[in-house]
Amino acid sequence: MSDSSTRQAVPAQQARLAHQTALAPRTPRAGGLELAAVLAVGTVLTVALTYPLAFGIGSVGRVDNGDGQFSIWNVAWVARTLVVDPLHVYDANIFYPHRWTLAYSEGNLGAGVLAVPAYWVTRNPYFAHNFVVLLAFLLTATGTYYLVRYLTGDRRAAAVSAICFAFCPHVFGHLPHIQALMAAGLPFSMLAFHRLADRPTPGRGVVLGLVMAAQAISSGYYGVFLLLMVGFTVFVMATTRGLWADTRYWTAIAIGAVVAILLVGPLFVPYEVLQRTIGFGRSLEEARRYSANWSSYLASSAYSHAWLLRFLPRWTEVNFPGLVATVFGVAGMLLVRSPRDREIVFVYGGLALLFCWLSFGPDAGLYA
């Protein structure tokens, strides 16, 4: 190599190194004491904010509607059958003599797995279901805490974010729907992805695939959201970090995708069978009926926000993110300084806009 080409290469390498350093994570080393504190505070908040669920864990529940009753039965059925007859877990004791009847709705296999010890210790469907409800809040808060802590290096920001996401009005508006509470895989998957992007290895690809698969079998809805989240972020990171030609990055991503597909694919065979044999599906009109409208983003399930509801026209969903989340989120986007902060804003700001658009369904052009 000539002296002139060497002199040109050195500044380019230095610039690339400086860019990578600016995007490096700022996370202080985590320890067991911090994890214990997160779990302890998360448990207290979960018990307090879901009161009186923990104090009547074996006898209370949202049985005031069919969805709540179905969730209790569903979790108990899966927890029982995974132990005594796992190969026939989809042949639920409903709609006899038809097969694959658990696939008429969300299978909730993830919730059933978590409920196994609670169900077999108590043989109480209420206890098993409520145990998973409480655990879902705790795991979601924990995952969000560690995701934000990894991205910002700030424990205070992590704590506020964990509370805002895990205990948001949308979640409390869906207490009868166990699959809507199983959101922990979202922050844990994004944490796994960011770790992979910062240092791509096959092992981190496997971890990403495992966590994504866990989310998909816990909630098919959130599984679809997660696929879009990770897919969007994969290409954003490839662009902002110049990773399009990085074989380590794409190899780790491919490993994660293969692991997730291998684990999740077989569990969705019953849904494909039902689709092929009975033609089960949703119409555009049904999608429109259950989509959000602008009022949904001001509608809240919290008592403290009830005063606002009387001023709203008909809303179709509870999507209010909360005052603290809104104020801090907007302030955070406006006050970015470092390249890593700008990257985070681009990723999560872009995801917020994407999912806001998707939530409006056919009226916003989706499926149409």
CSV table of C-alpha atoms in Angstrom, one decimal:
chain,number,residue,atom,x,y,z
A,1,MET,CA,0.0,0.0,0.0
A,2,SER,CA,1.3,3.4,-0.9
A,3,ASP,CA,2.0,6.2,1.6
A,4,SER,CA,-0.9,8.3,0.2
A,5,SER,CA,-3.5,5.5,0.5
A,6,THR,CA,-2.3,4.7,4.0
A,7,ARG,CA,-2.7,8.3,5.0
A,8,GLN,CA,-6.3,8.2,3.6
A,9,ALA,CA,-7.2,5.0,5.3
A,10,VAL,CA,-6.1,6.0,8.8
A,11,PRO,CA,-8.6,9.0,9.1
A,12,ALA,CA,-11.4,6.8,7.8
A,13,GLN,CA,-10.6,4.1,10.4
A,14,GLN,CA,-10.4,6.7,13.1
A,15,ALA,CA,-13.7,8.2,12.1
A,16,ARG,CA,-15.4,4.8,12.0
A,17,LEU,CA,-13.9,3.9,15.5
A,18,ALA,CA,-15.2,7.3,16.9
A,19,HIS,CA,-18.7,6.6,15.5
A,20,GLN,CA,-18.8,3.2,17.1
A,21,THR,CA,-17.5,4.6,20.4
A,22,ALA,CA,-20.3,7.2,20.3
A,23,LEU,CA,-22.9,4.5,19.8
A,24,ALA,CA,-21.5,2.2,22.5
A,25,PRO,CA,-23.8,1.3,25.4
A,26,ARG,CA,-23.5,3.4,28.6
A,27,THR,CA,-24.8,0.7,31.0
A,28,PRO,CA,-23.2,0.5,34.4
A,29,ARG,CA,-22.5,-3.1,35.5
A,30,ALA,CA,-25.6,-4.8,36.8
A,31,GLY,CA,-25.6,-6.9,40.0
A,32,GLY,CA,-27.7,-9.3,42.0
A,33,LEU,CA,-28.5,-6.6,44.5
A,34,GLU,CA,-30.0,-4.4,41.8
A,35,LEU,CA,-32.0,-7.2,40.4
A,36,ALA,CA,-33.3,-8.0,43.8
A,37,ALA,CA,-34.3,-4.4,44.3
A,38,VAL,CA,-36.1,-4.3,40.9
A,39,LEU,CA,-38.0,-7.5,41.7
A,40,ALA,CA,-38.9,-6.3,45.2
A,41,VAL,CA,-40.2,-2.9,44.0
A,42,GLY,CA,-41.9,-4.5,41.0
A,43,THR,CA,-43.7,-6.9,43.3
A,44,VAL,CA,-44.9,-4.2,45.7
A,45,LEU,CA,-46.2,-2.1,42.8
A,46,THR,CA,-47.9,-5.1,41.2
A,47,VAL,CA,-49.7,-6.1,44.3
A,48,ALA,CA,-50.7,-2.5,45.1
A,49,LEU,CA,-51.8,-1.5,41.6
A,50,THR,CA,-53.8,-4.7,41.0
A,51,TYR,CA,-55.4,-4.8,44.5
A,52,PRO,CA,-57.3,-6.8,45.6
A,53,LEU,CA,-56.1,-9.5,43.2
A,54,ALA,CA,-53.1,-10.8,45.3
A,55,PHE,CA,-55.2,-11.0,48.5
A,56,GLY,CA,-58.0,-13.0,46.8
A,57,ILE,CA,-55.7,-14.9,44.4
A,58,GLY,CA,-57.7,-18.1,44.6
A,59,SER,CA,-61.2,-16.7,44.3
A,60,VAL,CA,-61.4,-13.3,42.5
A,61,GLY,CA,-61.2,-12.5,38.8
A,62,ARG,CA,-62.8,-10.7,35.9
A,63,VAL,CA,-65.7,-13.1,35.5
A,64,ASP,CA,-68.1,-10.2,34.7
A,65,ASN,CA,-67.6,-11.0,31.0
A,66,GLY,CA,-67.0,-14.0,28.7
A,67,ASP,CA,-63.4,-13.1,27.9
A,68,GLY,CA,-62.4,-13.1,31.5
A,69,GLN,CA,-64.1,-16.4,32.1
A,70,PHE,CA,-62.4,-17.8,29.0
A,71,SER,CA,-59.0,-16.7,30.1
A,72,ILE,CA,-59.3,-18.4,33.5
A,73,TRP,CA,-60.4,-21.7,31.8
A,74,ASN,CA,-57.7,-21.4,29.1
A,75,VAL,CA,-54.7,-20.9,31.4
A,76,ALA,CA,-55.9,-23.8,33.7
A,77,TRP,CA,-56.5,-26.1,30.7
A,78,VAL,CA,-53.0,-25.5,29.3
A,79,ALA,CA,-51.3,-25.8,32.7
A,80,ARG,CA,-53.1,-29.1,33.3
A,81,THR,CA,-52.7,-30.6,29.9
A,82,LEU,CA,-49.1,-29.8,29.3
A,83,VAL,CA,-48.3,-32.2,32.2
A,84,VAL,CA,-50.8,-35.0,31.6
A,85,ASP,CA,-51.2,-35.0,27.8
A,86,PRO,CA,-49.0,-32.4,26.1
A,87,LEU,CA,-49.5,-33.8,22.6
A,88,HIS,CA,-53.2,-33.0,22.8
A,89,VAL,CA,-53.1,-29.6,24.4
A,90,TYR,CA,-54.9,-28.1,21.4
A,91,ASP,CA,-57.7,-30.7,21.6
A,92,ALA,CA,-59.5,-28.7,24.4
A,93,ASN,CA,-62.6,-29.9,26.1
A,94,ILE,CA,-64.8,-27.5,24.1
A,95,PHE,CA,-66.8,-27.9,20.9
A,96,TYR,CA,-66.6,-31.7,21.0
A,97,PRO,CA,-66.1,-33.7,18.8
A,98,HIS,CA,-64.1,-31.2,16.8
A,99,ARG,CA,-60.3,-31.2,17.1
A,100,TRP,CA,-57.8,-28.3,17.5
A,101,THR,CA,-60.5,-26.3,19.3
A,102,LEU,CA,-58.0,-24.4,21.5
A,103,ALA,CA,-56.9,-22.7,18.3
A,104,TYR,CA,-60.3,-21.2,17.8
A,105,SER,CA,-58.8,-18.4,19.9
A,106,GLU,CA,-55.4,-17.4,21.3
A,107,GLY,CA,-53.8,-20.6,22.7
A,108,ASN,CA,-52.0,-18.8,25.6
A,109,LEU,CA,-49.4,-21.5,25.8
A,110,GLY,CA,-46.9,-19.1,27.4
A,111,ALA,CA,-49.3,-18.2,30.2
A,112,GLY,CA,-50.1,-21.9,30.6
A,113,VAL,CA,-46.4,-22.8,31.0
A,114,LEU,CA,-46.0,-20.2,33.7
A,115,ALA,CA,-49.1,-21.4,35.5
A,116,VAL,CA,-48.0,-25.1,35.7
A,117,PRO,CA,-46.5,-24.9,39.2
A,118,ALA,CA,-49.4,-22.8,40.6
A,119,TYR,CA,-52.0,-25.0,39.1
A,120,TRP,CA,-50.6,-28.3,40.2
A,121,VAL,CA,-49.9,-27.1,43.7
A,122,THR,CA,-53.4,-25.7,44.2
A,123,ARG,CA,-55.6,-27.4,41.5
A,124,ASN,CA,-57.3,-24.0,41.5
A,125,PRO,CA,-58.0,-22.3,38.1
A,126,TYR,CA,-58.4,-18.9,39.7
A,127,PHE,CA,-55.1,-19.2,41.5
A,128,ALA,CA,-53.2,-20.4,38.4
A,129,HIS,CA,-54.6,-17.6,36.3
A,130,ASN,CA,-54.1,-14.8,38.8
A,131,PHE,CA,-50.6,-16.0,39.5
A,132,VAL,CA,-49.7,-15.5,35.9
A,133,VAL,CA,-51.5,-12.1,35.8
A,134,LEU,CA,-49.3,-10.9,38.7
A,135,LEU,CA,-46.2,-12.4,37.2
A,136,ALA,CA,-46.9,-10.8,33.8
A,137,PHE,CA,-46.9,-7.3,35.3
A,138,LEU,CA,-43.7,-8.1,37.2
A,139,LEU,CA,-41.8,-9.5,34.2
A,140,THR,CA,-42.9,-6.7,32.0
A,141,ALA,CA,-41.7,-4.1,34.5
A,142,THR,CA,-38.4,-5.9,34.9
A,143,GLY,CA,-37.8,-6.2,31.2
A,144,THR,CA,-38.6,-2.6,30.5
A,145,TYR,CA,-36.3,-1.5,33.4
A,146,TYR,CA,-33.3,-3.4,32.0
A,147,LEU,CA,-34.0,-2.3,28.4
A,148,VAL,CA,-34.0,1.4,29.2
A,149,ARG,CA,-31.1,1.0,31.6
A,150,TYR,CA,-29.1,-0.6,28.8
A,151,LEU,CA,-30.0,2.2,26.4
A,152,THR,CA,-29.5,5.2,28.6
A,153,GLY,CA,-27.4,4.0,31.5
A,154,ASP,CA,-29.8,5.9,33.8
A,155,ARG,CA,-31.5,3.9,36.6
A,156,ARG,CA,-34.0,6.7,37.2
A,157,ALA,CA,-35.1,6.8,33.6
A,158,ALA,CA,-35.3,3.0,33.6
A,159,ALA,CA,-37.5,2.9,36.7
A,160,VAL,CA,-39.9,5.6,35.4
A,161,SER,CA,-40.1,3.8,32.0
A,162,ALA,CA,-40.8,0.4,33.7
A,163,ILE,CA,-43.7,1.8,35.7
A,164,CYS,CA,-45.2,3.7,32.7
A,165,PHE,CA,-45.1,0.7,30.3
A,166,ALA,CA,-45.9,-2.2,32.6
A,167,PHE,CA,-48.8,-0.4,34.4
A,168,CYS,CA,-50.2,1.7,31.5
A,169,PRO,CA,-53.9,2.4,31.1
A,170,HIS,CA,-54.1,0.1,28.0
A,171,VAL,CA,-53.0,-2.9,30.0
A,172,PHE,CA,-55.5,-2.3,32.8
A,173,GLY,CA,-58.2,-1.9,30.1
A,174,HIS,CA,-57.5,-5.5,29.1
A,175,LEU,CA,-57.3,-7.3,32.4
A,176,PRO,CA,-59.8,-10.0,31.2
A,177,HIS,CA,-57.5,-10.8,28.3
A,178,ILE,CA,-54.5,-12.8,29.6
A,179,GLN,CA,-52.7,-12.5,26.2
A,180,ALA,CA,-52.8,-8.7,26.4
A,181,LEU,CA,-51.0,-8.8,29.7
A,182,MET,CA,-48.2,-11.1,28.4
A,183,ALA,CA,-46.0,-8.2,27.1
A,184,ALA,CA,-42.7,-9.0,28.8
A,185,GLY,CA,-41.2,-10.4,25.7
A,186,LEU,CA,-41.4,-7.0,24.0
A,187,PRO,CA,-38.8,-5.2,26.1
A,188,PHE,CA,-36.7,-8.4,26.7
A,189,SER,CA,-36.5,-9.0,22.9
A,190,MET,CA,-35.5,-5.4,22.2
A,191,LEU,CA,-32.9,-5.7,24.9
A,192,ALA,CA,-31.6,-8.9,23.3
A,193,PHE,CA,-31.5,-7.1,19.9
A,194,HIS,CA,-29.6,-4.1,21.1
A,195,ARG,CA,-27.0,-6.3,22.7
A,196,LEU,CA,-26.7,-8.2,19.5
A,197,ALA,CA,-26.3,-5.0,17.5
A,198,ASP,CA,-23.6,-3.7,19.8
A,199,ARG,CA,-21.6,-7.0,19.6
A,200,PRO,CA,-23.0,-9.5,17.1
A,201,THR,CA,-22.3,-13.1,18.0
A,202,PRO,CA,-24.1,-16.4,17.3
A,203,GLY,CA,-24.9,-16.7,21.0
A,204,ARG,CA,-26.7,-13.4,21.1
A,205,GLY,CA,-28.6,-14.4,18.0
A,206,VAL,CA,-29.8,-17.5,19.7
A,207,VAL,CA,-30.9,-15.5,22.8
A,208,LEU,CA,-32.8,-13.1,20.5
A,209,GLY,CA,-34.6,-16.0,18.8
A,210,LEU,CA,-35.5,-17.6,22.1
A,211,VAL,CA,-37.0,-14.5,23.6
A,212,MET,CA,-38.9,-13.7,20.4
A,213,ALA,CA,-40.3,-17.2,20.4
A,214,ALA,CA,-41.3,-16.9,24.0
A,215,GLN,CA,-43.3,-13.7,23.2
A,216,ALA,CA,-44.9,-15.3,20.2
A,217,ILE,CA,-46.3,-18.3,22.1
A,218,SER,CA,-47.4,-16.0,24.9
A,219,SER,CA,-49.4,-13.7,22.7
A,220,GLY,CA,-49.8,-14.0,18.9
A,221,TYR,CA,-50.8,-10.4,18.7
A,222,TYR,CA,-47.6,-9.2,20.4
A,223,GLY,CA,-45.7,-11.7,18.4
A,224,VAL,CA,-46.7,-9.9,15.2
A,225,PHE,CA,-45.9,-6.5,16.8
A,226,LEU,CA,-42.5,-7.8,17.8
A,227,LEU,CA,-41.7,-9.1,14.4
A,228,LEU,CA,-42.4,-5.6,13.0
A,229,MET,CA,-40.4,-4.0,15.9
A,230,VAL,CA,-37.3,-6.1,15.4
A,231,GLY,CA,-37.5,-6.0,11.6
A,232,PHE,CA,-37.7,-2.2,11.6
A,233,THR,CA,-34.9,-1.9,14.0
A,234,VAL,CA,-32.7,-4.3,12.1
A,235,PHE,CA,-32.7,-2.1,9.1
A,236,VAL,CA,-32.4,1.1,11.0
A,237,MET,CA,-29.3,-0.1,12.8
A,238,ALA,CA,-27.9,-1.4,9.6
A,239,THR,CA,-28.2,2.1,8.1
A,240,THR,CA,-27.2,4.2,11.1
A,241,ARG,CA,-24.2,2.0,11.9
A,242,GLY,CA,-23.1,1.1,8.4
A,243,LEU,CA,-23.7,-2.7,9.0
A,244,TRP,CA,-25.1,-3.6,5.6
A,245,ALA,CA,-21.9,-5.4,4.7
A,246,ASP,CA,-21.2,-6.8,8.2
A,247,THR,CA,-21.4,-10.5,8.0
A,248,ARG,CA,-21.3,-11.0,11.8
A,249,TYR,CA,-24.4,-8.8,12.2
A,250,TRP,CA,-26.5,-10.5,9.5
A,251,THR,CA,-25.3,-14.0,10.6
A,252,ALA,CA,-26.5,-13.3,14.2
A,253,ILE,CA,-29.8,-11.9,12.9
A,254,ALA,CA,-30.3,-15.0,10.7
A,255,ILE,CA,-29.6,-17.3,13.6
A,256,GLY,CA,-32.2,-15.5,15.7
A,257,ALA,CA,-34.7,-15.8,12.9
A,258,VAL,CA,-34.1,-19.5,12.4
A,259,VAL,CA,-34.3,-20.3,16.2
A,260,ALA,CA,-37.6,-18.4,16.5
A,261,ILE,CA,-39.2,-20.0,13.4
A,262,LEU,CA,-38.1,-23.5,14.5
A,263,LEU,CA,-39.7,-23.0,17.9
A,264,VAL,CA,-42.8,-21.2,17.0
A,265,GLY,CA,-43.6,-22.8,13.6
A,266,PRO,CA,-44.9,-26.2,14.8
A,267,LEU,CA,-47.2,-24.5,17.4
A,268,PHE,CA,-49.1,-22.6,14.7
A,269,VAL,CA,-49.8,-25.7,12.6
A,270,PRO,CA,-53.3,-26.1,14.3
A,271,TYR,CA,-54.2,-22.6,13.2
A,272,GLU,CA,-53.2,-23.3,9.6
A,273,VAL,CA,-55.2,-26.6,9.7
A,274,LEU,CA,-58.3,-24.7,10.9
A,275,GLN,CA,-57.8,-22.0,8.3
A,276,ARG,CA,-57.6,-24.6,5.5
A,277,THR,CA,-60.4,-26.8,6.7
A,278,ILE,CA,-63.1,-24.4,7.9
A,279,GLY,CA,-61.9,-21.1,6.4
A,280,PHE,CA,-61.9,-19.2,9.6
A,281,GLY,CA,-60.9,-15.6,9.1
A,282,ARG,CA,-61.7,-11.9,9.8
A,283,SER,CA,-63.4,-9.5,7.4
A,284,LEU,CA,-62.3,-6.0,6.8
A,285,GLU,CA,-65.4,-4.7,8.5
A,286,GLU,CA,-64.4,-6.6,11.7
A,287,ALA,CA,-60.9,-5.2,11.5
A,288,ARG,CA,-62.4,-1.7,11.2
A,289,ARG,CA,-64.7,-2.3,14.1
A,290,TYR,CA,-61.9,-3.2,16.5
A,291,SER,CA,-59.4,-0.6,15.2
A,292,ALA,CA,-58.5,2.5,17.2
A,293,ASN,CA,-59.8,6.0,16.5
A,294,TRP,CA,-58.4,9.3,17.6
A,295,SER,CA,-60.5,9.3,20.8
A,296,SER,CA,-58.8,6.0,21.8
A,297,TYR,CA,-55.5,7.9,22.4
A,298,LEU,CA,-57.3,10.1,25.0
A,299,ALA,CA,-59.4,7.3,26.6
A,300,SER,CA,-58.0,5.8,29.8
A,301,SER,CA,-59.0,3.0,32.2
A,302,ALA,CA,-57.6,4.9,35.2
A,303,TYR,CA,-60.0,6.5,37.7
A,304,SER,CA,-57.7,9.6,37.7
A,305,HIS,CA,-58.4,10.2,34.1
A,306,ALA,CA,-62.2,9.5,34.2
A,307,TRP,CA,-63.0,13.2,34.1
A,308,LEU,CA,-61.7,13.3,30.5
A,309,LEU,CA,-64.1,10.6,29.2
A,310,ARG,CA,-67.2,12.7,29.3
A,311,PHE,CA,-65.6,15.1,26.8
A,312,LEU,CA,-64.7,12.4,24.2
A,313,PRO,CA,-66.8,11.1,21.4
A,314,ARG,CA,-67.1,7.3,21.1
A,315,TRP,CA,-63.7,5.6,21.5
A,316,THR,CA,-63.0,2.0,20.4
A,317,GLU,CA,-59.9,1.2,22.5
A,318,VAL,CA,-58.0,2.4,25.5
A,319,ASN,CA,-54.7,3.7,24.2
A,320,PHE,CA,-53.9,6.7,26.4
A,321,PRO,CA,-50.2,6.4,27.2
A,322,GLY,CA,-50.3,8.4,30.4
A,323,LEU,CA,-49.3,11.9,31.2
A,324,VAL,CA,-45.9,11.1,32.6
A,325,ALA,CA,-45.0,8.9,29.7
A,326,THR,CA,-46.1,11.5,27.2
A,327,VAL,CA,-44.3,14.5,28.8
A,328,PHE,CA,-41.1,12.6,29.5
A,329,GLY,CA,-41.2,10.9,26.1
A,330,VAL,CA,-41.6,14.2,24.2
A,331,ALA,CA,-39.0,15.9,26.4
A,332,GLY,CA,-36.5,13.1,25.8
A,333,MET,CA,-36.9,13.4,22.0
A,334,LEU,CA,-36.4,17.1,22.1
A,335,LEU,CA,-33.3,17.0,24.4
A,336,VAL,CA,-31.2,14.4,22.6
A,337,ARG,CA,-27.5,15.3,22.3
A,338,SER,CA,-25.3,12.2,21.6
A,339,PRO,CA,-25.4,10.1,18.5
A,340,ARG,CA,-26.6,7.1,20.5
A,341,ASP,CA,-29.5,9.2,21.8
A,342,ARG,CA,-30.4,10.3,18.3
A,343,GLU,CA,-30.3,6.6,17.2
A,344,ILE,CA,-32.7,5.6,20.1
A,345,VAL,CA,-35.1,8.4,19.2
A,346,PHE,CA,-35.1,7.4,15.5
A,347,VAL,CA,-35.8,3.8,16.4
A,348,TYR,CA,-38.5,4.2,19.0
A,349,GLY,CA,-40.0,7.4,17.6
A,350,GLY,CA,-40.3,5.6,14.3
A,351,LEU,CA,-41.9,2.6,15.9
A,352,ALA,CA,-44.4,4.8,17.8
A,353,LEU,CA,-45.4,6.4,14.5
A,354,LEU,CA,-45.6,3.1,12.7
A,355,PHE,CA,-47.8,1.4,15.4
A,356,CYS,CA,-50.0,4.5,15.7
A,357,TRP,CA,-50.8,4.3,12.0
A,358,LEU,CA,-51.3,0.5,12.2
A,359,SER,CA,-53.7,0.9,15.1
A,360,PHE,CA,-56.2,2.8,12.9
A,361,GLY,CA,-56.6,-0.3,10.7
A,362,PRO,CA,-58.5,-0.1,7.3
A,363,ASP,CA,-59.5,3.5,7.9
A,364,ALA,CA,-55.8,4.5,7.7
A,365,GLY,CA,-55.2,2.3,4.6
A,366,LEU,CA,-54.2,-0.9,6.3
A,367,TYR,CA,-55.2,-4.0,4.4
A,368,ALA,CA,-57.0,-1.9,1.9
